[in-house]
């Protein structure tokens, strides 16, 4: 049985575990790196360094949004083509994607070195944190091509049926990052610049492993010279399928931007630093869900393309059940031991520790139902329904969150900011459920 045939025949729980566990482990490793990175910065640089890096996140998320446009769109299209036994078309997608991300990545890297400080000023970064934010952002943006290659190639390798190799590349990169972080920050005293450099080096390893896999003909599809000329039709299809995930990252950037503004207004740099502690912990939950979504995507995409609607439904609901209960256990653990968790990031700063402990318990409430919209958006993306995926993806992060944030923060100041996320989770779940119920009825009617 080849790598794609098992998508149509193997039992769903086992198949989902086979695809999702490597994806989850790789993303959890990435989340663990984020947590360790914040711990090293918080303890080695201080709360201003932590706040400076946190204030860079809206800009970094824009970069990730551009990466996800191609990585998610190309991998979704490749899964659909492989499900339809159209390997040649899948290789055209790969070739066009490689060419375009190469050009865009280097253009972004070079141009950002002249304008990174202007970008931070445009984002209204406070003067006390500006040196930290500038030092971190300059190095991160210089690695734009590496992020494009790392994201895109691991997504494609997973989509064509080899999640283990994709996971291995990410895990190896993460371990290198974790080794370099304390060396650069504590031994070489490079501060936030050291943390950024460690990230760039680790992403280079991931990108090189992805290129090795695709050029050495290790998988089902390969990079071929004849396919490297970008095809506008292929790129249009990639953009259509990838735009929902990309917009979710862009929406997250806008969300972080306005969140930072309100935090500065009602709590100053200490509140921003608190969010710098909360963010990697909530990211672990979201990345677990993204891992589950990445695992189910090729299964759903292949079976939808092959007309196996019952397997499509079974995959989606099994992923939702498992994801809900795992996230629920994680949230309960964090709420119970919030003070211990926060203490890992803050040293000799009781104000930051107290505020972060209070905030994280509120912020995580209702998360188990809130993250279902991530799986739902990825489902619609996998079956080629980009419009529904976009609406679901944006509803929780922009259309619902921003009005809730402004109203609650106006009424209840800093506590209103913390409570805006659980209320958003509830409302987003309601909106998502309406789309899913209609879609399941459509599948049952086929």
XYZ file of C-alpha atoms in Angstrom:
446
model
C 0.000 0.000 0.000
C 1.513 3.343 -1.048
C 1.482 6.577 0.935
C -1.772 7.861 -0.567
C -3.821 4.636 -0.766
C -3.886 4.297 3.015
C -5.756 7.626 3.190
C -8.757 5.903 1.605
C -8.634 2.546 3.415
C -7.092 2.699 6.897
C -9.403 3.134 9.907
C -9.919 6.817 10.774
C -8.741 6.922 14.447
C -5.502 5.142 13.552
C -4.984 7.174 10.399
C -5.637 10.462 12.179
C -3.235 9.475 14.940
C -0.609 8.581 12.342
C -0.911 11.958 10.631
C -1.829 14.205 13.553
C 0.608 13.017 16.221
C 3.739 13.927 14.218
C 2.170 17.275 13.314
C 1.159 17.919 16.920
C 4.565 16.929 18.265
C 6.348 19.193 15.813
C 4.121 22.167 16.634
C 4.220 21.460 20.369
C 7.995 21.483 20.083
C 7.701 24.852 18.388
C 5.373 26.047 21.158
C 7.788 24.730 23.758
C 10.517 26.723 22.060
C 8.341 29.852 22.298
C 7.829 29.221 26.005
C 11.529 28.575 26.608
C 12.432 31.611 24.495
C 10.214 33.856 26.637
C 11.618 32.288 29.792
C 15.182 32.999 28.681
C 14.310 36.562 27.662
C 12.283 37.229 30.810
C 15.028 35.944 33.087
C 18.060 37.003 31.046
C 16.921 40.387 29.703
C 13.999 41.428 31.926
C 10.410 42.603 31.591
C 11.266 45.369 29.088
C 12.912 42.834 26.784
C 9.882 40.580 27.137
C 7.563 43.505 26.375
C 9.686 44.569 23.373
C 9.558 41.113 21.806
C 5.808 40.878 22.479
C 5.232 44.193 20.700
C 6.979 42.765 17.602
C 4.438 39.975 17.287
C 1.887 41.796 15.115
C 4.638 42.348 12.535
C 5.968 38.793 12.769
C 2.448 37.421 12.372
C 2.149 39.346 9.104
C 5.261 37.513 7.888
C 3.792 34.197 9.007
C 0.548 35.107 7.235
C 2.438 35.481 3.961
C 4.156 32.122 4.586
C 0.846 30.420 5.334
C -0.732 31.714 2.131
C 1.605 29.469 0.140
C 2.260 26.632 2.594
C -1.385 26.013 3.439
C -2.736 26.738 -0.038
C -0.176 24.613 -1.871
C -0.484 21.676 0.543
C -4.303 21.733 0.316
C -4.197 21.766 -3.495
C -1.598 18.991 -3.587
C -3.747 16.816 -1.279
C -6.762 17.301 -3.560
C -4.755 16.473 -6.704
C -3.201 13.364 -5.169
C -6.683 12.219 -4.115
C -7.677 12.523 -7.782
C -4.490 10.683 -8.975
C -3.199 13.834 -10.702
C 0.462 13.669 -9.668
C 1.650 15.831 -12.557
C -0.654 18.654 -11.489
C 0.574 18.308 -7.906
C 4.170 18.730 -9.091
C 3.216 21.885 -11.010
C 1.856 23.278 -7.757
C 5.127 22.478 -6.017
C 7.266 24.069 -8.740
C 5.269 27.293 -8.951
C 5.240 27.598 -5.168
C 9.014 27.198 -4.823
C 9.705 29.899 -7.425
C 7.324 32.459 -5.955
C 8.320 32.029 -2.296
C 11.989 32.381 -3.266
C 11.404 35.777 -4.880
C 9.033 37.085 -2.189
C 11.214 35.860 0.672
C 14.374 37.600 -0.518
C 12.561 40.811 -1.433
C 11.068 41.012 2.070
C 14.379 40.218 3.745
C 16.335 42.880 1.859
C 13.751 45.654 1.979
C 13.014 45.160 5.695
C 16.617 45.914 6.660
C 16.092 49.529 5.589
C 12.639 50.055 7.072
C 12.329 47.846 10.182
C 12.682 50.769 12.594
C 10.140 52.849 10.655
C 7.738 49.915 10.849
C 8.059 49.841 14.641
C 7.460 53.574 14.881
C 4.397 53.141 12.661
C 3.142 50.510 15.117
C 3.514 53.059 17.934
C 6.031 51.077 20.013
C 6.792 52.865 23.350
C 10.263 54.414 23.562
C 11.293 52.369 26.599
C 10.852 49.102 24.697
C 11.865 50.324 21.207
C 15.574 49.285 21.391
C 14.598 45.735 22.359
C 11.918 45.485 19.678
C 14.229 46.904 16.988
C 17.100 44.539 17.792
C 14.832 41.514 17.698
C 12.823 42.444 14.601
C 15.776 43.320 12.380
C 17.257 39.833 12.702
C 13.937 37.982 12.431
C 12.961 39.751 9.203
C 16.368 39.041 7.666
C 15.420 35.354 7.775
C 12.196 35.776 5.750
C 13.267 33.335 2.962
C 14.019 30.669 5.560
C 10.555 30.999 7.099
C 8.955 30.698 3.650
C 10.916 27.543 2.838
C 10.491 26.006 6.298
C 6.729 26.547 6.465
C 5.972 25.595 2.864
C 8.129 22.495 2.472
C 7.109 20.870 5.768
C 3.419 21.443 4.922
C 3.863 19.919 1.466
C 5.877 16.943 2.727
C 3.108 16.238 5.241
C 0.403 16.637 2.592
C 2.006 14.110 0.240
C 1.992 11.471 2.974
C 5.202 11.730 5.013
C 4.370 13.540 8.265
C 7.238 11.841 10.114
C 9.957 13.506 8.034
C 8.244 16.884 8.282
C 8.063 16.464 12.047
C 11.700 15.382 12.273
C 12.812 18.535 10.462
C 10.874 20.781 12.845
C 11.963 18.886 15.963
C 15.636 19.047 14.973
C 15.344 22.770 14.287
C 13.648 23.314 17.633
C 16.319 21.427 19.578
C 19.022 23.524 17.939
C 17.087 26.635 18.900
C 16.785 25.527 22.512
C 20.522 24.850 22.669
C 21.517 28.173 21.099
C 19.104 30.372 23.096
C 20.805 30.109 26.514
C 24.260 30.252 24.899
C 23.505 33.482 23.064
C 21.546 35.117 25.917
C 23.345 34.031 29.103
C 26.882 33.177 27.965
C 27.454 35.566 25.057
C 25.125 38.260 26.524
C 23.528 38.988 23.154
C 20.114 39.784 24.672
C 17.041 39.708 22.447
C 19.287 39.753 19.370
C 20.659 36.388 20.484
C 17.159 34.950 20.779
C 16.350 36.152 17.248
C 19.589 34.752 15.823
C 18.900 31.352 17.404
C 15.497 31.346 15.717
C 16.966 32.143 12.296
C 19.620 29.420 12.534
C 17.056 26.795 13.547
C 14.726 27.784 10.698
C 17.636 27.419 8.270
C 18.009 23.789 9.363
C 14.311 23.119 8.737
C 14.486 24.745 5.291
C 17.588 22.764 4.286
C 16.013 19.468 5.364
C 12.907 20.291 3.329
C 14.932 21.128 0.227
C 16.989 17.947 0.641
C 13.816 15.855 0.747
C 12.287 17.419 -2.348
C 15.452 17.524 -4.477
C 16.641 14.006 -3.580
C 13.403 12.444 -4.863
C 12.481 10.956 -1.484
C 8.723 11.433 -1.760
C 5.712 11.075 -4.060
C 6.196 14.455 -5.770
C 9.437 16.190 -6.706
C 10.855 19.558 -7.699
C 11.368 19.510 -11.487
C 12.980 22.285 -13.558
C 10.135 22.291 -16.088
C 7.661 23.232 -13.329
C 9.634 26.136 -11.850
C 8.130 28.720 -14.198
C 5.222 30.145 -12.180
C 1.792 29.259 -13.550
C -0.737 32.020 -12.896
C -3.638 29.588 -12.855
C -1.925 27.411 -10.268
C -1.005 30.420 -8.159
C -4.598 31.634 -8.268
C -5.798 28.268 -6.932
C -3.108 28.280 -4.228
C -4.141 31.756 -3.162
C -7.816 30.791 -3.082
C -7.190 27.803 -0.798
C -4.485 29.429 1.310
C -6.063 32.828 1.828
C -8.200 31.693 4.780
C -5.216 30.531 6.833
C -3.208 33.548 5.729
C -5.993 35.911 6.707
C -6.229 34.194 10.095
C -2.593 35.139 10.705
C -3.155 38.655 9.417
C -6.239 38.874 11.612
C -4.157 37.643 14.548
C -1.673 40.426 13.767
C -4.422 43.041 13.838
C -5.811 41.441 16.989
C -2.396 41.626 18.695
C -1.907 45.191 17.531
C -5.148 46.480 19.060
C -4.650 44.274 22.100
C -1.235 45.846 22.669
C -2.709 49.337 22.302
C -5.331 48.630 24.965
C -2.772 46.970 27.251
C -0.458 49.991 27.025
C -3.417 52.310 27.664
C -4.729 50.537 30.766
C -1.694 48.687 32.137
C 1.541 49.968 30.561
C 4.624 47.851 29.843
C 3.866 45.499 32.739
C 0.540 44.504 31.170
C 2.266 43.981 27.809
C 4.895 41.806 29.507
C 2.064 39.829 31.138
C 0.618 39.191 27.706
C 4.113 38.121 26.676
C 3.791 35.350 29.267
C 0.211 34.442 28.359
C 0.837 34.367 24.616
C 3.225 31.374 24.411
C 0.969 29.364 26.732
C -2.130 30.066 24.648
C 0.007 29.425 21.561
C 0.693 25.903 22.809
C -3.057 25.262 22.844
C -3.562 26.796 19.418
C -0.568 24.976 17.952
C -1.852 21.668 19.321
C -5.088 22.389 17.467
C -3.200 23.455 14.336
C -1.335 20.140 14.558
C -4.614 18.244 14.737
C -5.909 20.323 11.824
C -2.759 19.680 9.780
C -3.123 15.960 10.491
C -6.756 15.786 9.405
C -6.340 18.024 6.323
C -4.717 15.495 3.941
C -7.165 12.786 5.080
C -10.197 15.001 4.493
C -8.811 16.492 1.278
C -7.978 13.105 -0.239
C -11.267 11.431 0.731
C -13.356 14.422 -0.332
C -11.612 14.391 -3.707
C -12.177 10.624 -3.950
C -15.878 10.951 -3.011
C -15.653 9.134 0.351
C -17.973 11.489 2.241
C -18.554 9.206 5.244
C -14.806 9.116 5.959
C -14.692 12.914 5.653
C -17.335 13.329 8.394
C -15.786 10.703 10.627
C -12.367 12.337 10.403
C -13.660 15.783 11.272
C -15.747 14.766 14.279
C -13.075 12.445 15.680
C -10.534 15.285 15.457
C -12.944 17.657 17.248
C -13.632 15.212 20.097
C -9.987 14.409 20.768
C -8.949 18.047 20.508
C -11.664 19.250 22.902
C -10.779 16.858 25.719
C -7.010 17.328 25.445
C -7.330 21.128 25.470
C -9.783 20.941 28.383
C -7.267 18.992 30.492
C -4.486 21.429 29.606
C -6.571 24.490 30.502
C -7.631 22.994 33.838
C -3.978 22.290 34.659
C -2.878 25.841 33.814
C -5.705 27.420 35.817
C -4.906 25.315 38.900
C -1.140 25.874 38.739
C -1.138 29.354 37.200
C 1.175 30.867 39.809
C 3.765 28.135 39.309
C 3.619 28.445 35.511
C 3.950 32.236 35.553
C 6.857 31.986 37.993
C 8.925 30.324 35.259
C 8.897 33.559 33.232
C 9.309 36.204 35.920
C 12.154 36.647 38.412
C 12.075 39.179 41.252
C 9.058 40.979 39.800
C 6.039 40.343 42.066
C 3.863 42.873 40.215
C 4.302 41.065 36.903
C 3.821 37.655 38.522
C 0.605 38.662 40.276
C -0.913 40.333 37.212
C -0.010 37.460 34.886
C -1.432 34.823 37.253
C -4.731 36.692 37.486
C -4.903 37.340 33.754
C -4.114 33.854 32.471
C -6.886 32.253 34.533
C -9.441 34.546 32.927
C -7.951 34.548 29.434
C -7.950 30.741 29.048
C -11.513 30.258 30.231
C -13.758 28.812 27.460
C -10.741 28.037 25.266
C -11.740 24.367 24.700
C -14.794 25.399 22.658
C -13.140 28.445 21.114
C -10.482 26.497 19.264
C -13.071 24.378 17.391
C -13.249 27.163 14.813
C -9.605 26.412 13.861
C -10.525 22.830 12.943
C -13.640 24.001 11.144
C -11.757 26.574 9.074
C -9.168 23.953 8.102
C -11.961 21.523 7.172
C -13.481 23.972 4.685
C -10.031 24.749 3.353
C -9.299 21.031 2.841
C -12.478 20.516 0.780
C -11.823 23.570 -1.373
C -14.436 25.897 0.161
C -12.240 28.885 0.821
C -15.034 31.410 1.387
C -16.469 29.539 4.376
C -12.982 29.044 5.773
C -12.301 32.780 5.569
C -15.538 33.741 7.325
C -14.968 31.270 10.155
C -11.324 32.231 10.514
C -11.984 35.953 10.654
C -15.113 35.858 12.802
C -13.313 34.950 16.012
C -10.255 37.124 15.539
C -11.693 40.307 14.045
C -15.434 40.568 13.581
C -16.205 39.383 17.119
C -13.022 39.962 19.117
C -12.383 43.622 18.302
C -15.851 44.943 19.233
C -15.808 42.817 22.401
C -12.308 44.078 23.279
C -13.213 47.748 22.893
C -16.510 47.496 24.764
C -15.217 45.442 27.708
C -11.971 47.395 28.067
C -13.915 50.667 28.026
C -16.241 49.397 30.746
C -13.866 47.351 32.919
C -10.365 48.607 31.954
C -7.651 45.936 32.267
C -9.976 43.163 33.476
C -12.179 43.865 30.466
C -9.212 43.031 28.224
C -8.706 39.667 29.911
C -12.422 38.798 29.730
C -12.672 39.704 26.021
C -11.155 36.382 24.937
C -13.541 33.960 26.708
C -16.581 35.920 25.519
C -15.196 35.872 21.985
C -14.711 32.099 22.222
C -18.378 31.581 23.074
C -19.678 33.783 20.262
C -17.262 32.338 17.684
C -18.347 28.813 18.588
C -21.976 29.725 17.859
C -21.090 31.174 14.443
C -18.902 28.179 13.535
C -21.586 25.685 14.549
C -24.030 27.190 12.044
C -21.620 26.547 9.161
C -20.716 23.035 10.293
C -24.327 21.903 10.739
C -25.148 23.040 7.203
C -22.036 21.324 5.786
C -22.749 18.011 7.519
C -26.282 18.026 6.112
C -24.792 18.580 2.659
C -22.469 15.590 3.070
C -25.273 13.362 4.347
C -27.413 14.230 1.332
C -24.735 13.040 -1.102
